[in-house]
mmCIF file of C-alpha atoms in Angstrom:
data_model
loop_
_atom_site.group_PDB
_atom_site.id
_atom_site.type_symbol
_atom_site.label_atom_id
_atom_site.label_comp_id
_atom_site.label_asym_id
_atom_site.label_seq_id
_atom_site.Cartn_x
_atom_site.Cartn_y
_atom_site.Cartn_z
ATOM 1 C CA MET A 1 12.107 -20.270 5.614
ATOM 2 C CA THR A 2 13.232 -16.713 6.273
ATOM 3 C CA ARG A 3 12.416 -13.673 4.175
ATOM 4 C CA LEU A 4 14.314 -10.513 3.349
ATOM 5 C CA VAL A 5 12.104 -7.687 2.130
ATOM 6 C CA PHE A 6 13.596 -4.389 0.987
ATOM 7 C CA ILE A 7 11.317 -1.342 0.941
ATOM 8 C CA CYS A 8 13.194 1.253 -1.110
ATOM 9 C CA GLY A 9 12.500 4.595 -2.733
ATOM 10 C CA HIS A 10 13.234 8.277 -2.651
ATOM 11 C CA ALA A 11 12.382 10.579 0.244
ATOM 12 C CA GLY A 12 8.705 11.341 0.671
ATOM 13 C CA THR A 13 7.411 8.195 -0.989
ATOM 14 C CA GLY A 14 6.118 6.648 2.246
ATOM 15 C CA LYS A 15 8.561 3.758 2.671
ATOM 16 C CA THR A 16 8.420 3.591 6.462
ATOM 17 C CA SER A 17 4.635 3.928 6.603
ATOM 18 C CA LEU A 18 4.303 1.136 4.057
ATOM 19 C CA ALA A 19 6.691 -1.146 5.949
ATOM 20 C CA LYS A 20 4.821 -0.602 9.217
ATOM 21 C CA ARG A 21 1.529 -1.331 7.484
ATOM 22 C CA LEU A 22 2.880 -4.558 5.969
ATOM 23 C CA ILE A 23 4.745 -6.105 8.884
ATOM 24 C CA GLY A 24 1.697 -7.381 10.778
ATOM 25 C CA PRO A 25 -0.111 -8.817 7.750
ATOM 26 C CA LEU A 26 3.138 -10.379 6.504
ATOM 27 C CA GLY A 27 3.676 -12.117 9.811
ATOM 28 C CA ARG A 28 0.116 -13.431 9.846
ATOM 29 C CA ALA A 29 0.212 -14.526 6.194
ATOM 30 C CA THR A 30 3.525 -16.371 6.484
ATOM 31 C CA GLY A 31 3.516 -17.458 10.127
ATOM 32 C CA GLU A 32 7.011 -16.019 10.413
ATOM 33 C CA ALA A 33 8.479 -13.527 12.870
ATOM 34 C CA PHE A 34 9.623 -10.268 11.242
ATOM 35 C CA CYS A 35 11.758 -7.426 12.493
ATOM 36 C CA LEU A 36 11.779 -3.935 11.001
ATOM 37 C CA LEU A 37 15.143 -2.294 10.272
ATOM 38 C CA ASP A 38 14.759 1.336 9.258
ATOM 39 C CA LYS A 39 17.975 3.104 8.287
ATOM 40 C CA ASP A 40 16.899 6.383 9.888
ATOM 41 C CA THR A 41 16.114 4.682 13.199
ATOM 42 C CA LEU A 42 19.317 2.633 13.258
ATOM 43 C CA TYR A 43 21.706 5.382 12.169
ATOM 44 C CA GLY A 44 19.873 8.673 12.665
ATOM 45 C CA ARG A 45 21.437 9.596 15.998
ATOM 46 C CA TYR A 46 24.888 8.473 14.903
ATOM 47 C CA SER A 47 24.656 10.463 11.683
ATOM 48 C CA SER A 48 23.508 13.545 13.587
ATOM 49 C CA ALA A 49 26.498 13.329 15.901
ATOM 50 C CA ALA A 50 28.965 12.675 13.088
ATOM 51 C CA MET A 51 27.671 15.373 10.754
ATOM 52 C CA GLY A 52 27.382 17.832 13.628
ATOM 53 C CA ALA A 53 31.042 17.256 14.433
ATOM 54 C CA LEU A 54 32.154 17.386 10.803
ATOM 55 C CA THR A 55 29.997 20.157 9.340
ATOM 56 C CA HIS A 56 28.157 21.679 12.339
ATOM 57 C CA ASP A 57 24.912 20.611 10.656
ATOM 58 C CA PRO A 58 23.523 17.552 12.465
ATOM 59 C CA ASN A 59 20.590 17.365 10.038
ATOM 60 C CA ASP A 60 22.704 16.976 6.892
ATOM 61 C CA ARG A 61 21.964 13.698 5.104
ATOM 62 C CA ASP A 62 22.516 14.790 1.527
ATOM 63 C CA SER A 63 25.704 16.816 1.210
ATOM 64 C CA PRO A 64 28.635 15.484 -0.841
ATOM 65 C CA LEU A 65 30.544 14.864 2.417
ATOM 66 C CA TYR A 66 27.773 12.685 3.842
ATOM 67 C CA LEU A 67 27.290 10.819 0.579
ATOM 68 C CA LYS A 68 31.012 10.160 0.235
ATOM 69 C CA HIS A 69 31.869 9.106 3.792
ATOM 70 C CA LEU A 70 28.773 7.938 5.698
ATOM 71 C CA ARG A 71 26.187 6.700 3.208
ATOM 72 C CA ASP A 72 27.754 3.395 2.193
ATOM 73 C CA PRO A 73 28.882 2.310 5.702
ATOM 74 C CA GLU A 74 25.361 2.973 6.986
ATOM 75 C CA TYR A 75 23.811 0.853 4.260
ATOM 76 C CA GLN A 76 26.330 -1.933 4.728
ATOM 77 C CA GLY A 77 25.648 -1.934 8.471
ATOM 78 C CA LEU A 78 21.926 -2.094 7.735
ATOM 79 C CA ILE A 79 22.415 -5.149 5.525
ATOM 80 C CA ASP A 80 24.807 -6.752 8.041
ATOM 81 C CA THR A 81 22.167 -6.356 10.766
ATOM 82 C CA ALA A 82 19.535 -7.874 8.494
ATOM 83 C CA ARG A 83 21.814 -10.834 7.788
ATOM 84 C CA GLU A 84 22.392 -11.483 11.491
ATOM 85 C CA ASN A 85 18.635 -11.632 12.055
ATOM 86 C CA LEU A 86 18.176 -13.976 9.098
ATOM 87 C CA GLU A 87 20.854 -16.286 10.490
ATOM 88 C CA LEU A 88 18.867 -16.396 13.743
ATOM 89 C CA GLY A 89 15.716 -17.395 11.856
ATOM 90 C CA VAL A 90 14.064 -13.970 11.955
ATOM 91 C CA SER A 91 12.688 -12.516 8.745
ATOM 92 C CA VAL A 92 13.480 -8.873 8.031
ATOM 93 C CA ILE A 93 11.946 -5.816 6.416
ATOM 94 C CA VAL A 94 14.682 -3.315 5.534
ATOM 95 C CA VAL A 95 13.690 0.310 4.924
ATOM 96 C CA GLY A 96 15.964 2.813 3.212
ATOM 97 C CA PRO A 97 16.296 4.753 -0.029
ATOM 98 C CA LEU A 98 18.880 2.313 -1.486
ATOM 99 C CA SER A 99 18.487 3.994 -4.871
ATOM 100 C CA ARG A 100 22.082 3.358 -5.942
ATOM 101 C CA GLU A 101 21.714 -0.299 -5.030
ATOM 102 C CA ILE A 102 18.508 -0.520 -7.075
ATOM 103 C CA ARG A 103 20.209 1.130 -10.031
ATOM 104 C CA ASP A 104 23.165 -1.274 -9.820
ATOM 105 C CA ARG A 105 20.978 -4.367 -9.144
ATOM 106 C CA ARG A 106 22.922 -5.133 -5.951
ATOM 107 C CA LEU A 107 19.830 -5.994 -3.933
ATOM 108 C CA PHE A 108 19.261 -8.978 -6.216
ATOM 109 C CA ASP A 109 22.872 -10.151 -5.841
ATOM 110 C CA ARG A 110 22.863 -12.795 -3.129
ATOM 111 C CA ALA A 111 26.663 -12.898 -3.090
ATOM 112 C CA TRP A 112 26.815 -9.129 -2.470
ATOM 113 C CA LEU A 113 24.137 -9.443 0.223
ATOM 114 C CA ASN A 114 25.891 -12.553 1.569
ATOM 115 C CA ILE A 115 22.637 -14.468 1.975
ATOM 116 C CA GLY A 116 21.961 -18.076 1.110
ATOM 117 C CA PRO A 117 19.566 -19.562 -1.438
ATOM 118 C CA LYS A 118 16.953 -20.447 1.192
ATOM 119 C CA VAL A 119 16.149 -16.818 1.991
ATOM 120 C CA ALA A 120 13.083 -15.590 0.081
ATOM 121 C CA LEU A 121 14.024 -12.197 -1.341
ATOM 122 C CA SER A 122 11.647 -9.367 -2.303
ATOM 123 C CA VAL A 123 12.653 -5.891 -3.426
ATOM 124 C CA VAL A 124 9.942 -3.225 -3.437
ATOM 125 C CA TRP A 125 10.455 0.165 -5.063
ATOM 126 C CA VAL A 126 8.018 2.752 -3.685
ATOM 127 C CA GLN A 127 7.398 5.704 -5.947
ATOM 128 C CA THR A 128 5.252 8.776 -6.322
ATOM 129 C CA ALA A 129 5.403 11.959 -8.382
ATOM 130 C CA GLU A 130 8.169 14.403 -7.483
ATOM 131 C CA ASP A 131 5.743 17.172 -6.539
ATOM 132 C CA THR A 132 3.859 14.790 -4.234
ATOM 133 C CA ALA A 133 7.095 13.697 -2.555
ATOM 134 C CA HIS A 134 8.198 17.336 -2.208
ATOM 135 C CA ARG A 135 4.882 18.272 -0.602
ATOM 136 C CA ARG A 136 5.087 15.318 1.813
ATOM 137 C CA ILE A 137 8.655 16.170 2.805
ATOM 138 C CA ILE A 138 7.658 19.756 3.595
ATOM 139 C CA GLY A 139 4.589 18.551 5.482
ATOM 140 C CA ARG A 140 6.399 16.112 7.758
ATOM 141 C CA GLY A 141 8.743 18.820 9.034
ATOM 142 C CA ASN A 142 11.690 16.505 9.690
ATOM 143 C CA PRO A 143 14.886 18.527 10.384
ATOM 144 C CA ASN A 144 16.881 15.884 8.481
ATOM 145 C CA ASP A 145 15.179 17.085 5.298
ATOM 146 C CA ALA A 146 16.443 20.673 5.642
ATOM 147 C CA TYR A 147 19.538 20.194 3.464
ATOM 148 C CA LYS A 148 17.532 18.298 0.867
ATOM 149 C CA LEU A 149 14.881 21.026 0.668
ATOM 150 C CA ALA A 150 17.463 23.821 0.560
ATOM 151 C CA HIS A 151 19.240 22.054 -2.315
ATOM 152 C CA TRP A 152 16.193 20.546 -4.019
ATOM 153 C CA ASP A 153 17.393 21.083 -7.581
ATOM 154 C CA GLU A 154 20.600 19.223 -6.738
ATOM 155 C CA TYR A 155 18.744 16.476 -4.876
ATOM 156 C CA ARG A 156 16.163 15.953 -7.616
ATOM 157 C CA GLN A 157 18.948 15.085 -10.057
ATOM 158 C CA ARG A 158 19.541 11.930 -8.003
ATOM 159 C CA ARG A 159 15.891 10.880 -8.230
ATOM 160 C CA PHE A 160 15.279 8.282 -10.889
ATOM 161 C CA VAL A 161 12.601 5.898 -12.046
ATOM 162 C CA PRO A 162 13.830 2.325 -12.537
ATOM 163 C CA SER A 163 13.600 1.198 -16.135
ATOM 164 C CA GLY A 164 14.813 -1.526 -18.447
ATOM 165 C CA THR A 165 16.764 -4.272 -16.699
ATOM 166 C CA GLN A 166 16.425 -2.411 -13.390
ATOM 167 C CA LEU A 167 12.784 -3.526 -13.346
ATOM 168 C CA GLU A 168 13.548 -7.252 -13.559
ATOM 169 C CA GLY A 169 12.227 -8.858 -10.392
ATOM 170 C CA LEU A 170 11.462 -5.449 -8.869
ATOM 171 C CA ILE A 171 8.047 -4.916 -7.287
ATOM 172 C CA VAL A 172 6.978 -1.341 -8.047
ATOM 173 C CA PHE A 173 4.406 0.207 -5.700
ATOM 174 C CA ASP A 174 2.819 3.585 -6.420
ATOM 175 C CA SER A 175 2.164 5.269 -3.093
ATOM 176 C CA THR A 176 0.304 8.286 -4.470
ATOM 177 C CA ALA A 177 -3.192 7.112 -3.525
ATOM 178 C CA PRO A 178 -3.243 3.330 -2.989
ATOM 179 C CA ASP A 179 -6.409 1.536 -1.952
ATOM 180 C CA GLU A 180 -6.853 -1.734 -0.060
ATOM 181 C CA SER A 181 -6.601 -3.823 -3.204
ATOM 182 C CA ASP A 182 -3.195 -2.285 -3.969
ATOM 183 C CA TYR A 183 -1.914 -3.167 -0.499
ATOM 184 C CA ASP A 184 -3.361 -6.673 -0.774
ATOM 185 C CA ALA A 185 -1.710 -7.220 -4.170
ATOM 186 C CA LEU A 186 1.652 -6.070 -2.799
ATOM 187 C CA LEU A 187 1.313 -8.353 0.197
ATOM 188 C CA GLN A 188 0.558 -11.336 -2.040
ATOM 189 C CA ARG A 189 3.563 -10.669 -4.262
ATOM 190 C CA ILE A 190 5.846 -10.615 -1.231
ATOM 191 C CA VAL A 191 4.266 -13.743 0.281
ATOM 192 C CA GLN A 192 4.695 -15.568 -3.028
ATOM 193 C CA ALA A 193 8.421 -14.726 -3.276
ATOM 194 C CA ALA A 194 10.394 -17.891 -3.746
ATOM 195 C CA THR A 195 13.800 -18.969 -2.597
ATOM 196 C CA THR A 196 16.516 -19.644 -5.152
ATOM 197 C CA PRO A 197 16.141 -23.179 -6.597
#
């Protein structure tokens, strides 16, 4: 069995740190090989070159131009790469905001993902308070956050907390101050994910 695990959430919630913490224990708990696909690692250099050429700001990841022309192809490429690994028998942890896809329930749509019923699917939404995320973003000093920080009021309008039907099947993880039992509970929920009957 292969597994596809999405680790999603807004900037500053600790998605990448969580994925790196989980990948070893997941491999040991399931006996399966996992690869980590982080959107920023896969597309960061490409996006810098493209946005530098288009807007002279290689660190822009949040302007209307980026969101209109680069966001969706990057995410689709991320999912295509995950699918190729799954087809080779390698389980995958995918890291990226994917907030629009959470809102629209696309990450639960196997036809949209183009994955078969034998892939165990888990979707984790990592969240923390806005002020905590803001503080973390400032603290990490990543140049790619410059546009976001300069336009925070605009960016914060895109932040949302899943509710209603968006929560169905979604694993919500609060990254504000988790302890070992929180990490263990998350790991167990992912390990227990079933394939489609």
